[in-house]
PDB file of C-alpha atoms and ligand atoms in Angstrom:
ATOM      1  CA  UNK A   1       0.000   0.000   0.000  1.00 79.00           C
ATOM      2  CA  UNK A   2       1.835   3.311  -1.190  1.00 92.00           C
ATOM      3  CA  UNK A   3       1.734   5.678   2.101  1.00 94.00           C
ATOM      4  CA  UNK A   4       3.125   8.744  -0.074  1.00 95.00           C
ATOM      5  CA  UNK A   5       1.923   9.114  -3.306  1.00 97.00           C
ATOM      6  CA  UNK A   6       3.363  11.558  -6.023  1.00 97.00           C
ATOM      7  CA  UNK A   7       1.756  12.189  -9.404  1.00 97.00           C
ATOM      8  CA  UNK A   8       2.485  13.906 -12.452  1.00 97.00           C
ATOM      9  CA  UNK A   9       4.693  16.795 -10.319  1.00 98.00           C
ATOM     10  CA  UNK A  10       5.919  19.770 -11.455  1.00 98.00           C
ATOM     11  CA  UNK A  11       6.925  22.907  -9.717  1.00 98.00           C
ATOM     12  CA  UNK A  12       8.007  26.251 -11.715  1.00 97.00           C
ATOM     13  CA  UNK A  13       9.785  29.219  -9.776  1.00 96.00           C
ATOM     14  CA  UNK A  14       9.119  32.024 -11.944  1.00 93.00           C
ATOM     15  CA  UNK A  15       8.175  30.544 -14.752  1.00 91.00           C
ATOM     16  CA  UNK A  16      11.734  28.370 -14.748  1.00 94.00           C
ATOM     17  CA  UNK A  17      11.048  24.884 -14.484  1.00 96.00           C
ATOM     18  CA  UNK A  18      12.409  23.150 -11.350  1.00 97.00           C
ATOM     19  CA  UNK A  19      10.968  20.295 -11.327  1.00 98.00           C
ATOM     20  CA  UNK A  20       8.728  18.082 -13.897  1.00 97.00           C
ATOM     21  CA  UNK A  21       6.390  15.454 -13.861  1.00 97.00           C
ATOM     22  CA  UNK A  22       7.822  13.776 -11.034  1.00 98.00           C
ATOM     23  CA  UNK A  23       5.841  10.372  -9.967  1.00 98.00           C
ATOM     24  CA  UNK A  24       6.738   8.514  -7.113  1.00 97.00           C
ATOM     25  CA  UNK A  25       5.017   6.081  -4.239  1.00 97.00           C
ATOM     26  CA  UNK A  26       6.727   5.004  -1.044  1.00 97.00           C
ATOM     27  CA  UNK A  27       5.475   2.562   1.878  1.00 96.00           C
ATOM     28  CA  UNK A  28       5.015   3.530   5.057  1.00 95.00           C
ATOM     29  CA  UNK A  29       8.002   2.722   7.093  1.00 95.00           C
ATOM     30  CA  UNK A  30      10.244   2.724   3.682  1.00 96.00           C
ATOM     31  CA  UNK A  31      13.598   4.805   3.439  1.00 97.00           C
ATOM     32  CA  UNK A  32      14.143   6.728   0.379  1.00 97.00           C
ATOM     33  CA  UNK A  33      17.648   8.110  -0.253  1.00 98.00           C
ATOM     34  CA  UNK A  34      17.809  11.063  -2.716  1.00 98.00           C
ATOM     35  CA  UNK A  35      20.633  12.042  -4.668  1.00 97.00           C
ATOM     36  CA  UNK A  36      21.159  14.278  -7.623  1.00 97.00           C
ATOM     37  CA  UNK A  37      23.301  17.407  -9.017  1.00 95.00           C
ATOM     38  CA  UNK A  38      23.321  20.191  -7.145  1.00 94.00           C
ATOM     39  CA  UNK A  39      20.503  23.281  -7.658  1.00 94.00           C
ATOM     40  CA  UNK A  40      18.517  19.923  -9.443  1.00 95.00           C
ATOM     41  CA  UNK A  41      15.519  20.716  -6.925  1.00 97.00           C
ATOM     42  CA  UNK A  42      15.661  18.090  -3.964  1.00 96.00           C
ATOM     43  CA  UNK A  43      15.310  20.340  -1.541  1.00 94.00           C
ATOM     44  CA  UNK A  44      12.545  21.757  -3.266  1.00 95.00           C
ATOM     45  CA  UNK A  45      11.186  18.335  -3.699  1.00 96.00           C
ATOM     46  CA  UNK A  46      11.626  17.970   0.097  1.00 93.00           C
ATOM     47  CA  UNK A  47       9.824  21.528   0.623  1.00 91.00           C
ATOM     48  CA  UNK A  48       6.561  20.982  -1.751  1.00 93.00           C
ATOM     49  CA  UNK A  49       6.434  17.478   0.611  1.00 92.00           C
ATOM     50  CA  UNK A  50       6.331  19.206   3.518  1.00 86.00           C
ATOM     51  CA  UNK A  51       3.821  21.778   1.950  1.00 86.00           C
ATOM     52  CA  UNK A  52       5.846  24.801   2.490  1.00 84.00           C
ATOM     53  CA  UNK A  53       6.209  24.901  -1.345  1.00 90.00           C
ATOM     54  CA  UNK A  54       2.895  24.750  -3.381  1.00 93.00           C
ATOM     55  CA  UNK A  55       3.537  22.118  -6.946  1.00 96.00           C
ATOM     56  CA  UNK A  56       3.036  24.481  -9.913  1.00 97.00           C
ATOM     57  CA  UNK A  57       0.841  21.287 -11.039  1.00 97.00           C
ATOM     58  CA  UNK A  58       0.234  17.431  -9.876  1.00 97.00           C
ATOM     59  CA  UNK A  59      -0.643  16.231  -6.341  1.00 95.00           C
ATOM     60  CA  UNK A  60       0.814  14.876  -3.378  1.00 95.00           C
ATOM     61  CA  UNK A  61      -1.172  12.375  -1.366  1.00 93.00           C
ATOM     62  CA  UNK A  62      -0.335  11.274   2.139  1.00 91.00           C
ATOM     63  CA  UNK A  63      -2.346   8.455   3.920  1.00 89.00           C
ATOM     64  CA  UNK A  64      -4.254   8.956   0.565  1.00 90.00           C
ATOM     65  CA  UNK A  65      -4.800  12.588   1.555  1.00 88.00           C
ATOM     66  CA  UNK A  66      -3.706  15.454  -0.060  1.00 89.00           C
ATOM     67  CA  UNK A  67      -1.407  17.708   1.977  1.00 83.00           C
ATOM     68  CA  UNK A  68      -3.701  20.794   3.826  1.00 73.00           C
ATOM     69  CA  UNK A  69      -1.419  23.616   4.268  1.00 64.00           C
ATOM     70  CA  UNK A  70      -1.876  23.279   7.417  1.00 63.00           C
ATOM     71  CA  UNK A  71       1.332  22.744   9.655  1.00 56.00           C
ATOM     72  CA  UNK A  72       1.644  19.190  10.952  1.00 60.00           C
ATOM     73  CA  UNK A  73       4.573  17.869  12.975  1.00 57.00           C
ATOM     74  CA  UNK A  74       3.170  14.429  13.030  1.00 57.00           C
ATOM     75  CA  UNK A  75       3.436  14.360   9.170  1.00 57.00           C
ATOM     76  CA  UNK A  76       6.869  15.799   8.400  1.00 57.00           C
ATOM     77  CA  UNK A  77       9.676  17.618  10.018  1.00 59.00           C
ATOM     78  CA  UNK A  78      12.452  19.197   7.458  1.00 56.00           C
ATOM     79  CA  UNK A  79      16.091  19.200   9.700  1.00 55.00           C
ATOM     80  CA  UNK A  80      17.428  21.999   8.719  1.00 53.00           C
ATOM     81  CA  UNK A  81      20.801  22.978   9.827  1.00 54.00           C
ATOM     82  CA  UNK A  82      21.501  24.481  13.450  1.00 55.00           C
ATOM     83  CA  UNK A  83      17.608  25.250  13.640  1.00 69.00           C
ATOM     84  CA  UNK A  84      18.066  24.569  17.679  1.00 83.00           C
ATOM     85  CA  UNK A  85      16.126  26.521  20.082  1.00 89.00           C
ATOM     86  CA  UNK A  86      19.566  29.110  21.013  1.00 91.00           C
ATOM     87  CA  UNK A  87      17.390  30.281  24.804  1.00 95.00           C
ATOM     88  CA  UNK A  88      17.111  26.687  25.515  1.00 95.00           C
ATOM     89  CA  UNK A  89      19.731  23.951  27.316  1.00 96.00           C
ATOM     90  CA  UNK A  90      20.610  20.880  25.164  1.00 96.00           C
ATOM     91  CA  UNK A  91      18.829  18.932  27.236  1.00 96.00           C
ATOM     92  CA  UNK A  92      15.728  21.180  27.113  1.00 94.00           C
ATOM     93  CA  UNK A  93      16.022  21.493  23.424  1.00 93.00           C
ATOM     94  CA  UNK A  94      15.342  17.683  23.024  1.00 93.00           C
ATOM     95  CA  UNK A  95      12.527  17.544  25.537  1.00 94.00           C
ATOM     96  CA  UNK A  96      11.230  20.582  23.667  1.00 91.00           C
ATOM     97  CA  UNK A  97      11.504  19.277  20.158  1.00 88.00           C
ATOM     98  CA  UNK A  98       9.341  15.831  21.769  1.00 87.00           C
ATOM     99  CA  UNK A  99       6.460  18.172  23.296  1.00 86.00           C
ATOM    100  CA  UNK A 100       6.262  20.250  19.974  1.00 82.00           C
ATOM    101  CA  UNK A 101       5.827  16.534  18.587  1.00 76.00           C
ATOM    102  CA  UNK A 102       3.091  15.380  20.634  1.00 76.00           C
ATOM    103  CA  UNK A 103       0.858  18.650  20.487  1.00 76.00           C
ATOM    104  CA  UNK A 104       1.326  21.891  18.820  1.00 73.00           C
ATOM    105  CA  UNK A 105       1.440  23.600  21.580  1.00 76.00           C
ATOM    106  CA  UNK A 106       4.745  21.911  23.035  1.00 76.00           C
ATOM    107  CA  UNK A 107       2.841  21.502  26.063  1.00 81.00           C
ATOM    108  CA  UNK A 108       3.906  18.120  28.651  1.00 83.00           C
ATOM    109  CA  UNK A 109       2.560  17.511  32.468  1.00 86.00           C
ATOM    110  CA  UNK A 110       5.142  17.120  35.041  1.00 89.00           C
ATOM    111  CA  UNK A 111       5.384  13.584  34.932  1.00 90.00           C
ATOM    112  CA  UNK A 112       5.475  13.569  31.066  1.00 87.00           C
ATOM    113  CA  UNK A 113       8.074  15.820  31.293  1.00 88.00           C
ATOM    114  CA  UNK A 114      10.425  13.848  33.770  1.00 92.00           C
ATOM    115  CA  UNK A 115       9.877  10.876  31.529  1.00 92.00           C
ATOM    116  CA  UNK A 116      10.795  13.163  28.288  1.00 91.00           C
ATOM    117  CA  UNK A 117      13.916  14.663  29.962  1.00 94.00           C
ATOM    118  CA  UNK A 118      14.815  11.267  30.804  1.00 94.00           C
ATOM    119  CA  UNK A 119      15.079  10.248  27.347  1.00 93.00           C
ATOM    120  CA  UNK A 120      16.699  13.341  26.291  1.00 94.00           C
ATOM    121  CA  UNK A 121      19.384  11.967  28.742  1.00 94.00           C
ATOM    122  CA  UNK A 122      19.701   8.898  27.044  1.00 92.00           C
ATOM    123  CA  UNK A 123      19.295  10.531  23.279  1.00 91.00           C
ATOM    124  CA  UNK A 124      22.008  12.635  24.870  1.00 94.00           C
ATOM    125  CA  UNK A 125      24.317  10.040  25.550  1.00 92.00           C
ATOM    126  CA  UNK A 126      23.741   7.814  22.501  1.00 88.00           C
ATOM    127  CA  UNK A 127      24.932  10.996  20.177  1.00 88.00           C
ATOM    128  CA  UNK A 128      27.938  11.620  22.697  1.00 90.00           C
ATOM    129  CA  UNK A 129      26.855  14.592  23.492  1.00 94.00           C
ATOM    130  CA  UNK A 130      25.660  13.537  27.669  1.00 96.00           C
ATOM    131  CA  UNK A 131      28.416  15.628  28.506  1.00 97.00           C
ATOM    132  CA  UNK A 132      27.141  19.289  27.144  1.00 97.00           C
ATOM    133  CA  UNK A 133      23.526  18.406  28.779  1.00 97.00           C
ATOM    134  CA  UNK A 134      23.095  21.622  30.369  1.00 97.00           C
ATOM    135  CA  UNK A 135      24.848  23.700  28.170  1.00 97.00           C
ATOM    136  CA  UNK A 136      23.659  26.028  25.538  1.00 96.00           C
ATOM    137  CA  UNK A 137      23.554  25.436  21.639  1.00 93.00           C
ATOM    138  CA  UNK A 138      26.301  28.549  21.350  1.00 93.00           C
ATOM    139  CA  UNK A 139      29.028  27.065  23.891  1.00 95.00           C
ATOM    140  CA  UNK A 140      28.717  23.664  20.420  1.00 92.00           C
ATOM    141  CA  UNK A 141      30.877  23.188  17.917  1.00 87.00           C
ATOM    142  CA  UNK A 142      29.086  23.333  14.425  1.00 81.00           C
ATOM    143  CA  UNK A 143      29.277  19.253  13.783  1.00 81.00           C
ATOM    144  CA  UNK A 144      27.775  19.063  17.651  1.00 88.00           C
ATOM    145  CA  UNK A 145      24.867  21.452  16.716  1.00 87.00           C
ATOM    146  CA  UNK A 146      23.941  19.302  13.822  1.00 82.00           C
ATOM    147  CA  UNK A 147      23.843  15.928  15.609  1.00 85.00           C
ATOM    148  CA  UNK A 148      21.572  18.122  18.468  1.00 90.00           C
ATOM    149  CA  UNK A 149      19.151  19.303  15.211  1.00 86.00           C
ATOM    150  CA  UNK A 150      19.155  15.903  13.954  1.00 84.00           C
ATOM    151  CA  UNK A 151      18.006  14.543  17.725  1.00 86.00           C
ATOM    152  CA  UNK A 152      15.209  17.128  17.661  1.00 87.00           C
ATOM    153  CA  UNK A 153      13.819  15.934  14.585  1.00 82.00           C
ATOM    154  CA  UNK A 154      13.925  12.480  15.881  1.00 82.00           C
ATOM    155  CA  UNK A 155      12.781  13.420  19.355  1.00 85.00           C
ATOM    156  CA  UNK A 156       9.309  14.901  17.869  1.00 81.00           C
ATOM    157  CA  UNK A 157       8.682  11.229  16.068  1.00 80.00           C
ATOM    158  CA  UNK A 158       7.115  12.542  12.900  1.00 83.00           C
ATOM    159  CA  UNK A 159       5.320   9.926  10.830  1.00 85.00           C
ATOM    160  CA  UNK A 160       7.568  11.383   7.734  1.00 89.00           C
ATOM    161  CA  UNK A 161      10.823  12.269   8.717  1.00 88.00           C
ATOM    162  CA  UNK A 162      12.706  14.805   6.141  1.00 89.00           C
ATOM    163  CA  UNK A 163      16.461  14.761   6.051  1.00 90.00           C
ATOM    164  CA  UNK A 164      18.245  17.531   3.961  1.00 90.00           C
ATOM    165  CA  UNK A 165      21.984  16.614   3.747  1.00 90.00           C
ATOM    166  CA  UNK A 166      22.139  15.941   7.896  1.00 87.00           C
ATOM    167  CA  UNK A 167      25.174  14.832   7.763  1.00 88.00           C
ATOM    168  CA  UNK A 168      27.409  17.169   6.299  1.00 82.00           C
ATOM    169  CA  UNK A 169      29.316  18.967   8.614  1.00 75.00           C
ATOM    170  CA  UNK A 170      30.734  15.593  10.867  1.00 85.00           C
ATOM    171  CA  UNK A 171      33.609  13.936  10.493  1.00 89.00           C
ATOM    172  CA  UNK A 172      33.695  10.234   9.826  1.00 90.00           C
ATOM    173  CA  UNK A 173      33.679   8.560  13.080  1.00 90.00           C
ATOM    174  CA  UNK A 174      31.111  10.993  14.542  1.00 89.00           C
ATOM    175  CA  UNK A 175      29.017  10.244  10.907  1.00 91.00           C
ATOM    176  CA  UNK A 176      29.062   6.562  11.124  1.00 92.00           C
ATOM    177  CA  UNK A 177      27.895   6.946  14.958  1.00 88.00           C
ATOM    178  CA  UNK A 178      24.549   9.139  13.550  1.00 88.00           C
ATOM    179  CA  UNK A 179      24.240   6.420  10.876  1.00 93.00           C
ATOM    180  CA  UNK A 180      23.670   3.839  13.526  1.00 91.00           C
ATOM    181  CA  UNK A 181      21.096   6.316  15.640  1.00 87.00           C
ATOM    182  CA  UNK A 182      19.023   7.117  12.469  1.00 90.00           C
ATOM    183  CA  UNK A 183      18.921   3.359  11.986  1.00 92.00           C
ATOM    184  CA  UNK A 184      17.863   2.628  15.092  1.00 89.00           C
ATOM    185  CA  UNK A 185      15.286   5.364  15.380  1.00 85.00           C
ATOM    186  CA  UNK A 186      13.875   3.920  12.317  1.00 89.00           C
ATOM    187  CA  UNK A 187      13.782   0.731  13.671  1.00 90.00           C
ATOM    188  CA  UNK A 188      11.928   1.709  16.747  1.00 86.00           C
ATOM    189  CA  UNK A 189       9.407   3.953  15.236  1.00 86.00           C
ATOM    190  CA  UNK A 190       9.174   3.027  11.520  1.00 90.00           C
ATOM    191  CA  UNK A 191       8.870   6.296  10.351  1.00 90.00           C
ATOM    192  CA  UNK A 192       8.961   6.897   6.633  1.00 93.00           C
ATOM    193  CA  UNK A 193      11.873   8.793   5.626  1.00 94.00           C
ATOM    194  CA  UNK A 194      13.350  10.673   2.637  1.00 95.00           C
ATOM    195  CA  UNK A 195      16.961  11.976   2.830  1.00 95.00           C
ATOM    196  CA  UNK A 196      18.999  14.009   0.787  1.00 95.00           C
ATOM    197  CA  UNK A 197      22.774  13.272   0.760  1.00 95.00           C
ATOM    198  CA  UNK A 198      25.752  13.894  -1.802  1.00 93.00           C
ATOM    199  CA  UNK A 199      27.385  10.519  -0.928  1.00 93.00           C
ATOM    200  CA  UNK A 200      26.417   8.016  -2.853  1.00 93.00           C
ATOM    201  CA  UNK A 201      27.565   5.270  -0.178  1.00 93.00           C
ATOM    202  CA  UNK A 202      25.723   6.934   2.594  1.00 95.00           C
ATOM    203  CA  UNK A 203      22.376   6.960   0.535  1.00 96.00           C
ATOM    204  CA  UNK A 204      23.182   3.185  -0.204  1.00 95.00           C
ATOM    205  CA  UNK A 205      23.950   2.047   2.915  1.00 95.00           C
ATOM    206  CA  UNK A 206      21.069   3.859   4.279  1.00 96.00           C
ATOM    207  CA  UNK A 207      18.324   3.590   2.082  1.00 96.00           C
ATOM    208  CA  UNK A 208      15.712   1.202   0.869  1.00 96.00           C
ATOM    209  CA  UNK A 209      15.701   2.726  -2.091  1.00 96.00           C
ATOM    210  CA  UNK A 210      17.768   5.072  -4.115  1.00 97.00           C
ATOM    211  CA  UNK A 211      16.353   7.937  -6.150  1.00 97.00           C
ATOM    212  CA  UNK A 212      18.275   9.952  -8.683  1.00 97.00           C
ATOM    213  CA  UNK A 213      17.021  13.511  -9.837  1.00 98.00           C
ATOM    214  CA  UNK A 214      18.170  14.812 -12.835  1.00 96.00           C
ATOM    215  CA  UNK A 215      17.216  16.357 -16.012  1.00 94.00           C
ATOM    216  CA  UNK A 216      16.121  14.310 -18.875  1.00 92.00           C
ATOM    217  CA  UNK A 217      15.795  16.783 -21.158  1.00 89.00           C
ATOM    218  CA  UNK A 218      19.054  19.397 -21.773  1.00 87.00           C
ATOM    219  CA  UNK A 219      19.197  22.708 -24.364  1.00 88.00           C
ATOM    220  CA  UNK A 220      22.532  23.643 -24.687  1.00 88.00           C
ATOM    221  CA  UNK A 221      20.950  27.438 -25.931  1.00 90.00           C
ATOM    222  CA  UNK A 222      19.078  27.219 -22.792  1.00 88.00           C
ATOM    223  CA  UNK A 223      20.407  24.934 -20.435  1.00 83.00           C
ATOM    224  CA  UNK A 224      17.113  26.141 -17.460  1.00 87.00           C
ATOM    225  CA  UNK A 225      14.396  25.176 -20.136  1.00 89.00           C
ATOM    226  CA  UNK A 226      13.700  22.049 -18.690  1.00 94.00           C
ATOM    227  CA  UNK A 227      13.192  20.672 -15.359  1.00 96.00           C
ATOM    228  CA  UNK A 228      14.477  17.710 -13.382  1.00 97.00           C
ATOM    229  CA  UNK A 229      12.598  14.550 -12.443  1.00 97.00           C
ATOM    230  CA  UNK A 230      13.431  10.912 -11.156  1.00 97.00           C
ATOM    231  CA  UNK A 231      15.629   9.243 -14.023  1.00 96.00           C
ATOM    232  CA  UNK A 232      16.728   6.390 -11.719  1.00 95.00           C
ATOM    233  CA  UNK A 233      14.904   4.496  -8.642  1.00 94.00           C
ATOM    234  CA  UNK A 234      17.221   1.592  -7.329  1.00 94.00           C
ATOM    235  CA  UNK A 235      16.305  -0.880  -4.637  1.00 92.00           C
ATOM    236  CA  UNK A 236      19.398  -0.472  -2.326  1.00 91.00           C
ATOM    237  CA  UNK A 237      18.517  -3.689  -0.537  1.00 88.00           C
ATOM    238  CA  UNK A 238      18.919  -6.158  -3.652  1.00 78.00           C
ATOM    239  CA  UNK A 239      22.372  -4.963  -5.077  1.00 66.00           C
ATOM    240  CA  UNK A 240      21.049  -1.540  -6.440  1.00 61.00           C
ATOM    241  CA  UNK A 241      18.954  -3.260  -8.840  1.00 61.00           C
ATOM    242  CA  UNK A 242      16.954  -0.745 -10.398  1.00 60.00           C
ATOM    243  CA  UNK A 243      12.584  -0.501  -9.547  1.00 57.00           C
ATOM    244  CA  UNK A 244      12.250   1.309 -12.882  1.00 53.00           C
ATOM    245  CA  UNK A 245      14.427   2.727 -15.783  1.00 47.00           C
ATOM    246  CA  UNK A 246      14.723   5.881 -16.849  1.00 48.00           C
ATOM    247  CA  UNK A 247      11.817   6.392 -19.624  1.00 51.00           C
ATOM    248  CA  UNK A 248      14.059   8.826 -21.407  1.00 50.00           C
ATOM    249  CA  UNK A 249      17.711   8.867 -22.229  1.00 47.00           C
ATOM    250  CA  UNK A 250      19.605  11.712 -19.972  1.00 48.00           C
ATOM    251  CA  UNK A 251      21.448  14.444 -21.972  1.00 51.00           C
ATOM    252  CA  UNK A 252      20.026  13.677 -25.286  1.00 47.00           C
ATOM    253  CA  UNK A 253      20.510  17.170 -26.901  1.00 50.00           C
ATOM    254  CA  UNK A 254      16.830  18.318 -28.103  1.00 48.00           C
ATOM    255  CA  UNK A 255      16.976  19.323 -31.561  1.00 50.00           C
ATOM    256  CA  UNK A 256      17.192  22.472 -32.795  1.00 49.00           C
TER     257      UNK A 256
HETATM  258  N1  LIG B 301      12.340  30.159  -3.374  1.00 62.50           N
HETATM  259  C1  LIG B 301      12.965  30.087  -4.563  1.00 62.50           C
HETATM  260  N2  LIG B 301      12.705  30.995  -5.522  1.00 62.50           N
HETATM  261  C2  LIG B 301      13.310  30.900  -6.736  1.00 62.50           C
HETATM  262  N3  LIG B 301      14.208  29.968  -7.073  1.00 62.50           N
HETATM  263  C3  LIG B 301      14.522  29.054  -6.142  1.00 62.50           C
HETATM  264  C4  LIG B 301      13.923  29.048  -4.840  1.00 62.50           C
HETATM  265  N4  LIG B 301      14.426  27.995  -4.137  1.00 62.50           N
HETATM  266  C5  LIG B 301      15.284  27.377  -4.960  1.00 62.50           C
HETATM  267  N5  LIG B 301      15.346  27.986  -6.154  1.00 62.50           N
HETATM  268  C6  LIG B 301      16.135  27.551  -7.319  1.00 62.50           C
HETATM  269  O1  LIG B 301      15.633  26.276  -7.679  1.00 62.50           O
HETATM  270  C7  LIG B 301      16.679  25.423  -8.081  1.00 62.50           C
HETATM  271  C8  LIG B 301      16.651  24.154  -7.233  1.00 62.50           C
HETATM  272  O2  LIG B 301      17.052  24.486  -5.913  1.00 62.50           O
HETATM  273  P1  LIG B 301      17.170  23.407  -4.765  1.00 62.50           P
HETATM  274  O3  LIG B 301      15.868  22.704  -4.628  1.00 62.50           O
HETATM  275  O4  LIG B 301      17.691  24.104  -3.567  1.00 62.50           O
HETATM  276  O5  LIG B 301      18.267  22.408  -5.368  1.00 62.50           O
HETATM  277  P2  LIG B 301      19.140  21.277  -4.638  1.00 62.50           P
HETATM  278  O6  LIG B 301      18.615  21.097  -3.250  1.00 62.50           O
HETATM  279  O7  LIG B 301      18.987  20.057  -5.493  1.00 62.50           O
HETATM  280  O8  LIG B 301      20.562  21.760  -4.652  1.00 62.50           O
HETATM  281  C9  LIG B 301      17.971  26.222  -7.934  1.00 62.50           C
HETATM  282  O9  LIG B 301      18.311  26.724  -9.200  1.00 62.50           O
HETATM  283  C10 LIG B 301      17.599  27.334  -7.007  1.00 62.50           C
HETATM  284  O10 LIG B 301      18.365  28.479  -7.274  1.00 62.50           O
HETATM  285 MG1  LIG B 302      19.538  21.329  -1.424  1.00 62.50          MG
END
């Protein structure tokens, strides 16, 4: 049963095409890895999914309902970079990011709140970052900041999680260690996800599924005439064996 549905997409920013006739369907609880050339439109792609971006035409279903406009942290939650609460302790910035999940007020009882700082203790220490608890998001380093934004999202266990490039700014060692916490979140809550990385082995060890954006169409005159779409969707789990292939041939020049 496809939980997000995508059909016949395309979005236009002043009158350029970004984006056309994307089609897509993902399971609930399915991974999708997104890769693609830069200024291609994936973070677009992630914006008209969260419904900050209106499609210039097609529709996006969720749960076989089209998106409302209406803010929803239960549906989607975009990471963006360093977007941490900067008046608010680590800790609290965690706990905060769980209450804004469970009601859009942000609003927990005392006992719901002992239990959520408790679990921002051991989010905290799973992310090795126990030890800056109590201090605030300025006294981080940029890499530490990133890891705390990507706990928020996590923390507020939206039913679509939306990952731009979370993993950009940390080294290796610290990567591989948010690679196993993103698994395991998944694992616990079987959120959906779609993530948007530049490394190719991330998005394969990661994903379900891999999805390349890029434009089928090129005009060398005119090389913003056309817009991108999904050329490539590869099932990461079965040796990257491809779900579909691309309908069109990439860079075939269009005739003058
Ligand atoms: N709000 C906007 N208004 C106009 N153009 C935009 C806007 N946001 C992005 N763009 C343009 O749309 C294209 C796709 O951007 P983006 O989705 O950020 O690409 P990607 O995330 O793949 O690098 C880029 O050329 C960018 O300059
Ligand atoms: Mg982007």
């Amino acid at each position: 049963m496809s939980f997000v549905t995508v059909t016949d997409l395309f979005l236009d920013y002043d009158r350029r095409p970004i984006l056309e006739r994307v089609n897509l369907t993902a399971r609930e609880g399915e991974f999708v890895a997104i890769v693609g050339a830069s200024g291609c439109g994936k973070s677009s792609f992630l914006r008209l999914l969260l419904d900050q971006e209106r499609p210039s035409r097609g529709t996006i279903l969720v749960d076989g309902q089209p998106l409302t406009g209406e803010p929803n942290r239960q549906r989607g939650i975009v990471f963006q970079r360093y977007s941490v609460f900067p008046h608010m302790t680590v800790r609290d910035n965690i706990v905060a990011a769980e209450a804004l999940g469970a009601n859009p007020l942000g609003i927990l009882g005392r006992s719901a709140r002992r239990d959520a700082r408790a679990r921002a203790e051991a989010t905290l220490e799973r992310i090795g970052l126990a030890h800056v608890a109590g201090s605030y998001p300025s006294a981080l380093s940029g890499g530490m900041q990133q890891r705390l934004a990507i706990a928020q999202a996590l923390a507020a266990k939206p039913r679509i999680l939306l990952l731009d490039e979370p993993f950009g700014a940390l080294d290796p060692g610290t990567r591989l260690r948010m690679h196993d916490f993103l698994s395991d979140i998944r694992t616990e809550t079987g959120m959906t996800i779609f993530m948007v990385t530049h490394d190719l082995p991330e998005a394969f060890k990661l994903g379900d599924r891999v999805i390349v954006f890029d434009k089928t169409r090129w005009d060398p005159q005119a090389p913003e005439a056309y817009g991108a779409t999904i050329t490539y969707d590869f099932d990461a789990r079965h040796g990257g064996i491809p779900y579909q292939t691309p309908k069109e041939d990439p860079h075939v020049p269009v005739p003058a």
